Short mmCIF file of C-alpha atoms in Angstrom, two decimals:
data_model
loop_
_atom_site.label_atom_id
_atom_site.label_comp_id
_atom_site.label_asym_id
_atom_site.label_seq_id
_atom_site.Cartn_x
_atom_site.Cartn_y
_atom_site.Cartn_z
CA MET A 922 114.17 206.15 71.00
CA LEU A 923 117.59 204.63 72.08
CA ASP A 924 119.33 206.56 74.51
CA PRO A 925 123.13 204.70 74.77
CA LEU A 926 124.02 206.57 77.91
CA ALA A 927 120.77 205.81 79.72
CA LEU A 928 120.90 202.12 78.50
CA GLY A 929 124.58 201.75 79.49
CA VAL A 930 123.99 203.56 83.09
CA SER A 931 121.10 201.43 83.71
CA ALA A 932 122.54 197.89 82.49
CA VAL A 933 125.49 198.81 84.87
CA VAL A 934 122.79 199.31 87.93
CA LEU A 935 120.95 196.19 86.86
CA ALA A 936 124.45 194.07 87.04
CA ALA A 937 125.21 195.18 90.43
CA VAL A 938 121.70 194.39 91.65
CA LEU A 939 121.65 190.97 90.02
CA ALA A 940 125.33 190.31 91.65
CA ALA A 941 123.86 191.38 94.82
CA ALA A 942 121.22 188.97 94.57
CA ALA A 943 123.52 186.31 93.64
CA VAL A 944 126.23 186.76 96.33
CA ALA A 945 123.22 187.19 98.98
CA SER A 946 125.63 188.43 101.63
CA PRO A 947 123.96 189.41 105.00
CA ARG A 948 126.34 192.12 105.18
CA VAL A 949 124.83 193.71 101.82
CA PRO A 950 121.43 192.57 101.26
CA PRO A 951 120.05 192.93 97.69
CA ALA A 952 117.82 195.47 98.55
CA ALA A 953 120.42 197.71 99.85
CA ILE A 954 121.92 197.96 96.18
CA ALA A 955 118.34 197.92 94.41
CA VAL A 956 116.70 200.42 96.11
CA PRO A 957 119.42 203.10 95.99
CA GLY A 958 120.19 201.93 92.57
CA ALA A 959 116.57 202.92 91.67
CA VAL A 960 116.58 206.14 93.26
CA PHE A 961 119.82 206.81 91.56
CA LEU A 962 118.34 206.14 88.17
CA ALA A 963 115.46 208.20 88.82
CA ALA A 964 117.72 211.23 90.16
CA VAL A 965 120.27 211.14 86.93
CA GLY A 966 117.22 210.97 84.57
CA ALA A 967 117.92 207.23 83.35
CA ILE A 968 114.18 206.94 84.22
CA GLY A 969 111.67 209.45 84.89
CA TRP A 970 110.03 210.15 88.44
CA PRO A 971 106.32 209.36 87.15
CA ASP A 972 107.71 206.38 85.29
CA ALA A 973 109.42 205.08 88.30
CA GLU A 974 106.65 205.57 90.31
CA ASP A 975 104.30 203.97 87.66
CA ALA A 976 106.82 200.69 87.94
CA VAL A 977 106.51 200.45 91.67
CA GLY A 978 102.45 201.14 91.54
CA GLU A 979 102.18 198.44 88.69
CA ILE A 980 104.30 195.68 90.76
CA ALA A 981 103.10 196.67 94.17
CA PRO A 982 99.96 194.50 94.50
CA THR A 983 101.83 191.79 92.99
CA VAL A 984 104.46 191.99 95.61
CA ALA A 985 101.86 192.46 98.59
CA PHE A 986 100.30 188.89 97.26
CA LEU A 987 103.93 187.37 97.23
CA VAL A 988 104.19 188.33 101.02
CA VAL A 989 100.88 186.94 102.04
CA ILE A 990 101.73 183.59 100.40
CA LEU A 991 105.16 183.54 102.11
CA LEU A 992 103.34 184.19 105.38
CA LEU A 993 100.63 181.30 104.77
CA ALA A 994 103.72 178.73 103.66
CA HIS A 995 105.50 179.79 107.21
CA LEU A 996 102.05 179.52 109.41
CA ALA A 997 101.34 176.03 107.64
CA ASP A 998 105.01 174.79 108.54
CA GLY A 999 104.30 176.19 111.76
CA GLU A 1000 101.46 173.34 112.08
CA GLY A 1001 103.42 170.55 110.85
CA LEU A 1002 102.44 170.31 107.38
CA PHE A 1003 105.65 169.67 105.42
CA GLY A 1004 107.02 167.32 107.97
CA TRP A 1005 103.57 165.28 108.04
CA ALA A 1006 103.60 165.22 104.25
CA ALA A 1007 106.90 164.06 103.95
CA GLN A 1008 106.60 161.18 106.43
CA VAL A 1009 103.31 160.01 105.10
CA THR A 1010 105.18 160.16 101.46
CA ALA A 1011 107.90 158.08 102.91
CA LYS A 1012 105.24 155.46 104.47
CA GLN A 1013 103.78 155.12 101.04
CA ALA A 1014 106.82 154.27 99.38
CA GLY A 1015 108.01 151.59 101.75
CA ARG A 1016 111.35 150.30 100.83
CA SER A 1017 111.26 151.40 97.29
CA PRO A 1018 113.55 154.40 96.86
CA ARG A 1019 111.82 154.71 92.92
CA ARG A 1020 108.43 154.72 94.90
CA LEU A 1021 109.61 157.13 97.02
CA LEU A 1022 111.01 159.63 94.32
CA VAL A 1023 107.90 159.37 92.27
CA ARG A 1024 105.91 160.78 95.30
CA MET A 1025 108.60 163.45 96.23
CA VAL A 1026 108.01 164.64 92.70
CA LEU A 1027 104.25 164.81 93.28
CA LEU A 1028 104.62 166.45 96.81
CA SER A 1029 107.12 168.89 95.48
CA ALA A 1030 104.84 169.68 92.49
CA VAL A 1031 101.44 170.20 94.85
CA VAL A 1032 103.57 172.45 97.50
CA THR A 1033 104.99 174.59 94.86
CA ALA A 1034 101.79 175.08 92.61
CA VAL A 1035 99.54 175.95 96.09
CA LEU A 1036 102.21 177.66 98.29
CA SER A 1037 105.18 178.61 95.67
CA LEU A 1038 108.18 177.49 95.01
CA ASP A 1039 109.79 179.08 97.95
CA ALA A 1040 107.96 177.00 100.60
CA THR A 1041 109.21 173.94 98.54
CA VAL A 1042 113.24 175.27 98.75
CA VAL A 1043 113.01 176.67 102.17
CA LEU A 1044 110.60 174.46 103.77
CA LEU A 1045 110.00 171.23 101.93
CA THR A 1046 113.59 170.37 101.07
CA PRO A 1047 115.21 170.03 104.34
CA VAL A 1048 112.34 167.75 105.22
CA VAL A 1049 113.03 165.74 102.10
CA LEU A 1050 116.94 165.37 103.10
CA ALA A 1051 115.97 164.36 106.83
CA THR A 1052 113.73 161.84 105.45
CA ALA A 1053 116.05 160.59 103.29
CA LEU A 1054 118.84 160.37 105.80
CA HIS A 1055 116.42 158.46 108.17
CA MET A 1056 115.72 155.74 105.62
CA ARG A 1057 119.46 155.52 105.14
CA ILE A 1058 119.34 156.10 101.36
CA PRO A 1059 121.02 158.63 98.85
CA ALA A 1060 119.36 162.07 99.19
CA ARG A 1061 120.44 163.10 95.75
CA PRO A 1062 117.49 162.32 93.60
CA HIS A 1063 114.79 163.50 96.06
CA ALA A 1064 116.72 166.70 96.77
CA TRP A 1065 117.10 167.38 93.17
CA ALA A 1066 113.61 166.48 92.48
CA ALA A 1067 112.42 169.45 95.16
CA GLY A 1068 115.07 171.67 93.66
CA HIS A 1069 113.88 171.27 90.09
CA LEU A 1070 110.13 170.96 90.75
CA ALA A 1071 110.31 174.12 92.78
CA ASN A 1072 110.97 175.76 89.21
CA SER A 1073 109.49 173.73 86.60
CA ALA A 1074 106.45 172.92 88.60
CA SER A 1075 105.49 176.38 89.23
CA LEU A 1076 103.56 176.96 86.22
CA LEU A 1077 100.25 175.93 87.40
CA LEU A 1078 98.42 178.67 89.24
CA PRO A 1079 99.03 182.51 89.50
CA VAL A 1080 100.44 182.26 93.23
CA SER A 1081 102.98 179.60 92.70
CA ASN A 1082 105.75 181.97 91.38
CA LEU A 1083 106.57 185.60 91.58
CA THR A 1084 107.11 185.22 87.65
CA ASN A 1085 103.35 184.05 87.44
CA LEU A 1086 101.79 186.75 89.56
CA LEU A 1087 103.70 189.38 87.04
CA ALA A 1088 102.53 187.35 83.83
CA PHE A 1089 98.91 187.12 85.19
CA ALA A 1090 98.53 190.71 85.89
CA ALA A 1091 99.86 191.41 82.32
CA THR A 1092 97.28 188.77 80.41
CA GLY A 1093 94.37 190.05 81.87
CA LEU A 1094 93.05 186.31 82.27
CA SER A 1095 90.85 185.26 85.29
CA PHE A 1096 92.71 182.98 87.94
CA LEU A 1097 90.41 180.22 86.48
CA HIS A 1098 91.53 180.54 82.68
CA PHE A 1099 95.05 181.02 83.69
CA THR A 1100 95.22 177.88 85.52
CA GLY A 1101 93.06 176.01 82.77
CA LEU A 1102 95.54 177.37 79.99
CA MET A 1103 98.58 175.84 82.21
CA LEU A 1104 97.36 172.66 83.60
CA ALA A 1105 98.62 170.79 80.46
CA PRO A 1106 101.84 172.41 80.71
CA GLU A 1107 102.29 171.67 84.56
CA VAL A 1108 101.36 168.28 84.14
CA VAL A 1109 103.87 167.47 80.97
CA ALA A 1110 106.47 169.53 82.76
CA VAL A 1111 106.44 167.15 86.02
CA ALA A 1112 106.03 163.91 84.13
CA VAL A 1113 109.15 164.92 81.94
CA GLU A 1114 111.07 166.02 85.13
CA TYR A 1115 110.04 162.64 86.61
CA ALA A 1116 111.39 160.73 83.68
CA VAL A 1117 114.57 162.26 83.27
CA LEU A 1118 115.50 162.59 86.90
CA ARG A 1119 114.47 158.79 87.40
CA LEU A 1120 116.90 157.85 84.32
CA MET A 1121 119.87 160.01 85.62
CA PHE A 1122 120.05 158.90 89.38
CA ARG A 1123 119.30 155.11 88.58
CA ALA A 1124 122.19 154.13 90.48
CA ASP A 1125 120.99 155.81 93.75
CA LEU A 1126 117.33 154.82 93.37
CA ALA A 1127 118.90 150.91 93.27
CA VAL A 1128 120.00 151.29 96.83
CA PRO A 1129 117.53 149.69 98.74
CA VAL A 1130 115.99 151.48 102.06
CA GLU A 1131 117.42 150.34 105.29
CA GLU A 1132 115.32 152.13 107.87
CA PRO A 1133 111.59 152.49 106.06
CA VAL A 1134 109.32 154.99 107.69
CA THR A 1135 106.38 153.36 109.73
CA GLU A 1136 104.73 155.62 111.53
CA THR A 1137 103.73 159.12 110.91
CA PRO A 1138 102.72 162.06 113.08
CA PRO A 1139 99.14 163.25 113.28
CA ALA A 1140 97.57 165.05 110.34
CA PRO A 1141 97.60 168.78 110.79
CA VAL A 1142 93.97 168.96 110.24
CA VAL A 1143 94.07 172.78 110.81
CA ALA A 1144 96.52 173.65 108.10
CA LEU A 1145 95.02 171.27 105.76
CA VAL A 1146 91.63 172.69 105.70
CA VAL A 1147 92.81 176.29 105.84
CA VAL A 1148 95.14 175.96 102.81
CA GLY A 1149 92.52 173.79 101.14
CA ALA A 1150 90.11 176.52 101.72
CA THR A 1151 92.46 179.08 100.53
CA VAL A 1152 93.03 177.19 97.23
CA ALA A 1153 89.48 176.95 96.86
CA GLY A 1154 88.57 180.84 97.63
CA PHE A 1155 91.09 181.55 94.66
CA GLY A 1156 88.92 179.82 92.38
CA VAL A 1157 85.72 181.21 93.84
CA ALA A 1158 87.19 184.87 94.26
CA SER A 1159 88.20 184.77 90.54
CA LEU A 1160 84.50 183.91 89.51
CA ALA A 1161 83.47 186.93 91.78
CA GLY A 1162 85.81 189.29 90.34
CA ILE A 1163 87.52 189.62 93.66
CA SER A 1164 91.49 189.55 94.09
CA PRO A 1165 92.72 186.24 95.05
CA VAL A 1166 94.98 187.88 97.64
CA TRP A 1167 91.79 188.02 99.96
CA PRO A 1168 91.12 184.34 100.29
CA ALA A 1169 95.17 184.15 101.21
CA VAL A 1170 95.05 186.84 103.95
CA ALA A 1171 92.16 185.19 105.32
CA GLY A 1172 93.80 181.94 105.70
CA VAL A 1173 97.12 183.89 107.04
CA LEU A 1174 94.65 185.45 109.71
CA VAL A 1175 93.16 182.37 110.77
CA LEU A 1176 96.47 180.29 111.07
CA ALA A 1177 98.33 183.47 112.79
CA VAL A 1178 95.45 183.97 115.22
CA ARG A 1179 95.67 180.53 116.24
CA GLN A 1180 99.17 180.29 116.74
CA LEU A 1181 99.70 183.76 118.37
CA ALA A 1182 97.16 182.78 120.83
CA ARG A 1183 98.64 179.52 121.66
CA ARG A 1184 102.24 181.48 121.95
CA ARG A 1185 103.46 179.06 118.80
CA THR A 1186 104.85 181.96 117.11
CA ARG A 1187 105.50 185.69 117.70
CA VAL A 1188 104.83 188.80 115.78
CA ALA A 1189 108.46 188.85 115.03
CA ASP A 1190 108.97 185.48 113.26
CA LEU A 1191 105.98 186.31 111.25
CA VAL A 1192 107.67 189.74 110.32
CA ARG A 1193 110.56 187.61 109.59
CA ALA A 1194 108.85 185.26 107.52
CA ALA A 1195 107.00 187.98 105.21
CA ASP A 1196 110.70 188.89 103.85
CA LEU A 1197 110.17 192.48 103.50
CA PRO A 1198 113.65 192.88 102.39
CA PHE A 1199 112.95 190.83 99.45
CA ALA A 1200 109.75 192.64 98.79
CA LEU A 1201 111.82 195.90 98.44
CA PHE A 1202 114.69 194.12 96.58
CA VAL A 1203 111.56 193.11 94.18
CA LEU A 1204 110.05 196.92 93.97
CA GLY A 1205 113.59 198.52 93.38
CA LEU A 1206 114.36 195.93 90.69
CA SER A 1207 111.21 196.67 88.81
CA VAL A 1208 112.36 200.33 88.48
CA VAL A 1209 115.78 199.41 87.29
CA VAL A 1210 114.38 196.99 84.81
CA ALA A 1211 112.05 199.61 83.91
CA ALA A 1212 115.05 202.00 83.23
CA VAL A 1213 116.79 199.56 80.79
CA LEU A 1214 113.56 199.15 78.94
CA HIS A 1215 112.68 202.78 78.51
CA SER A 1216 116.17 203.38 77.10
CA GLY A 1217 115.32 201.52 73.82
CA LEU A 1218 115.58 197.83 75.05
CA GLU A 1219 112.07 197.47 74.93
CA ALA A 1220 111.51 198.65 71.35
CA GLY A 1221 114.48 196.28 70.55
CA LEU A 1222 112.69 193.28 72.24
CA ALA A 1223 109.53 194.01 70.58
CA ALA A 1224 111.14 193.78 67.24
CA PHE A 1225 113.31 190.58 68.35
CA LEU A 1226 110.22 188.57 69.77
CA PRO A 1227 108.39 186.40 67.44
CA ASP A 1228 104.76 187.30 66.64
CA GLY A 1229 101.67 184.52 66.66
CA THR A 1230 100.47 181.87 68.65
CA GLY A 1231 101.64 179.13 66.31
CA LEU A 1232 103.83 176.35 67.90
CA LEU A 1233 107.17 177.55 66.10
CA PRO A 1234 106.86 181.16 67.28
CA LEU A 1235 105.66 179.79 71.09
CA LEU A 1236 108.69 177.48 71.38
CA ALA A 1237 110.85 180.56 70.04
CA VAL A 1238 109.71 182.80 72.73
CA ALA A 1239 109.81 180.25 75.45
CA GLY A 1240 113.69 179.78 74.35
CA ILE A 1241 114.55 183.21 74.28
CA ALA A 1242 112.82 183.58 77.49
CA ALA A 1243 114.95 180.69 78.89
CA ILE A 1244 118.29 182.17 77.58
CA ALA A 1245 117.33 185.50 79.12
CA ALA A 1246 116.55 183.80 82.69
CA ASN A 1247 119.99 182.15 82.49
CA VAL A 1248 121.66 185.35 81.46
CA LEU A 1249 119.87 187.90 83.68
CA ASN A 1250 117.96 185.57 86.43
CA ASN A 1251 114.29 184.77 86.00
CA LEU A 1252 112.80 187.42 87.65
CA PRO A 1253 114.68 190.70 85.80
CA ALA A 1254 113.92 188.33 82.41
CA THR A 1255 110.15 188.36 83.44
CA LEU A 1256 109.69 192.35 84.03
CA ALA A 1257 111.51 192.70 80.55
CA LEU A 1258 109.69 190.28 78.41
CA ILE A 1259 106.20 190.33 79.79
CA PRO A 1260 105.09 193.69 78.54
CA VAL A 1261 106.43 193.01 75.20
CA ALA A 1262 105.13 189.65 74.81
CA ALA A 1263 101.69 190.30 76.28
CA ALA A 1264 101.15 192.83 73.55
CA GLY A 1265 100.55 189.37 71.21
CA GLY A 1266 98.03 188.07 73.52
CA PRO A 1267 98.16 185.33 76.42
CA GLY A 1268 99.79 182.99 74.34
CA PRO A 1269 103.06 184.66 73.84
CA ALA A 1270 103.11 185.77 77.59
CA LEU A 1271 102.44 182.32 78.91
CA ALA A 1272 105.13 181.04 76.65
CA VAL A 1273 107.52 183.49 78.21
CA LEU A 1274 106.60 181.99 81.74
CA ILE A 1275 107.27 178.56 80.53
CA GLY A 1276 110.77 179.69 79.53
CA VAL A 1277 111.40 181.76 82.80
CA ASN A 1278 110.16 178.82 85.18
CA ILE A 1279 111.69 176.01 83.33
CA GLY A 1280 114.92 177.37 82.07
CA PRO A 1281 116.52 178.42 85.35
CA ASN A 1282 117.11 174.94 85.88
CA LEU A 1283 120.28 175.13 83.70
CA THR A 1284 122.23 177.16 85.97
CA TYR A 1285 122.57 178.63 89.49
CA VAL A 1286 121.77 182.13 88.55
CA GLY A 1287 118.80 181.42 86.63
CA SER A 1288 116.33 182.10 89.54
CA LEU A 1289 116.77 182.81 93.30
CA ALA A 1290 114.98 179.65 94.28
CA ASN A 1291 118.33 177.96 92.73
CA LEU A 1292 120.46 180.11 95.22
CA LEU A 1293 118.22 179.46 98.12
CA TRP A 1294 118.31 175.70 97.36
CA ARG A 1295 122.24 175.64 96.97
CA ARG A 1296 122.04 177.20 100.52
CA VAL A 1297 119.65 175.04 101.91
CA LEU A 1298 121.71 172.13 101.12
CA GLY A 1299 125.15 173.60 102.39
CA GLU A 1300 128.14 170.77 101.84
CA ARG A 1301 125.64 168.49 99.90
CA ALA A 1302 124.83 171.06 97.35
CA PRO A 1303 126.24 170.10 93.85
CA GLY A 1304 129.04 172.09 91.96
CA ALA A 1305 127.96 174.42 89.13
CA THR A 1306 129.06 172.13 86.43
CA ARG A 1307 127.00 169.13 88.04
CA PHE A 1308 123.98 171.44 88.21
CA SER A 1309 124.03 172.43 84.72
CA ALA A 1310 124.70 168.76 83.54
CA VAL A 1311 121.62 167.89 85.05
CA GLY A 1312 119.95 170.89 83.78
CA ALA A 1313 121.02 170.08 80.46
CA ALA A 1314 119.42 166.91 80.55
CA THR A 1315 116.05 168.14 81.66
CA VAL A 1316 115.41 171.58 80.67
CA PRO A 1317 115.27 171.26 76.66
CA LEU A 1318 113.13 168.24 76.79
CA THR A 1319 110.73 169.84 79.52
CA LEU A 1320 110.48 173.23 77.56
CA VAL A 1321 109.65 171.84 74.36
CA ALA A 1322 107.20 169.73 76.04
CA ALA A 1323 105.33 172.16 78.19
CA THR A 1324 105.50 174.63 75.52
CA THR A 1325 103.68 172.14 72.91
CA ALA A 1326 101.07 171.32 75.72
CA LEU A 1327 100.28 175.15 75.84
CA TRP A 1328 99.87 175.73 72.15
CA ALA A 1329 97.41 172.43 72.45
CA SER A 1330 95.94 174.08 75.41
CA LEU A 1331 95.56 177.09 73.38
CA LYS A 1332 93.65 175.78 70.60
CA VAL A 1333 91.12 174.03 72.69
#
């Protein structure tokens, strides 16, 4: 039943939470709005306390998994993994910026898929910038590749994005089945992004490399082995019916013990890397979105989203999800749409995932990763108009191509 008063109050709180996330002020962190906002909505009856507890309980394992992945990425960076990978990539490119772009696209896609989009934005992007500056070439094509691929290449694994973890829990798919269905959309999305970015930045890519990278640091063998074993562990855990969080925990423990013993990191550093305030933000946001849904929006979405797993319904679902991501941000859009879409089976839920992962490349507010990327670039960050102009060239093509690939995967 539609409750206009509860819906209005919940919508105001959601708007305040999203504004705090977009501004990301150190003085007023998003969690400082999301958590009290959730408590307020439960206190005034916009959502019942049992429903609020259920919302937190459902998403808590997903948030815990995210914390573990963030730690794994931080520890891998401490081993020098990202700097080594970028240097090797640059050395292979020689004096060709075009070869560098294709390799940076592939590197960004791999890092995003394995260690999550946050690792690509926060840890890989600065290394990409530094590499381009060392080679004395325009950094824009390669920085854009990292930023765009952080969103659009996060389709492959459940661990690649928080949105994936939410969809993964709702679909009931195994880790391997999820990955199998999303392999073709991932490959197609990366290929389309590369083709469009190469075309749009062709002038920058025509500038020859002045200082090619000729030497690379020693390979971080421990990090490569641990990360590789962790990814393999995801598949083994899925076959054994074990939560994939445990291989990730094992990887974190190995690297954490090694770095703590060598005094290369501190417990305080690990706590900061876990980004617990962001975890609290997500928990609070889940309650706020649940309040909006329970006030009548969920029934409206159920009537609005197309049914079926045909190509046209899947394209419509992905398009609606992309629009919602750019209006609401992709995280609340996922929380709102996945429960409704998952009722129609894995196909519509995965189409939502394509929309909320690729769609955010259209506007800065589309995802928190975009806002982080802008902060990492600092003065080099493009304006909102320029960002949306590039997104307008990549998002529609990538969205259609990836959704079509999902439809073909479901047929197989």
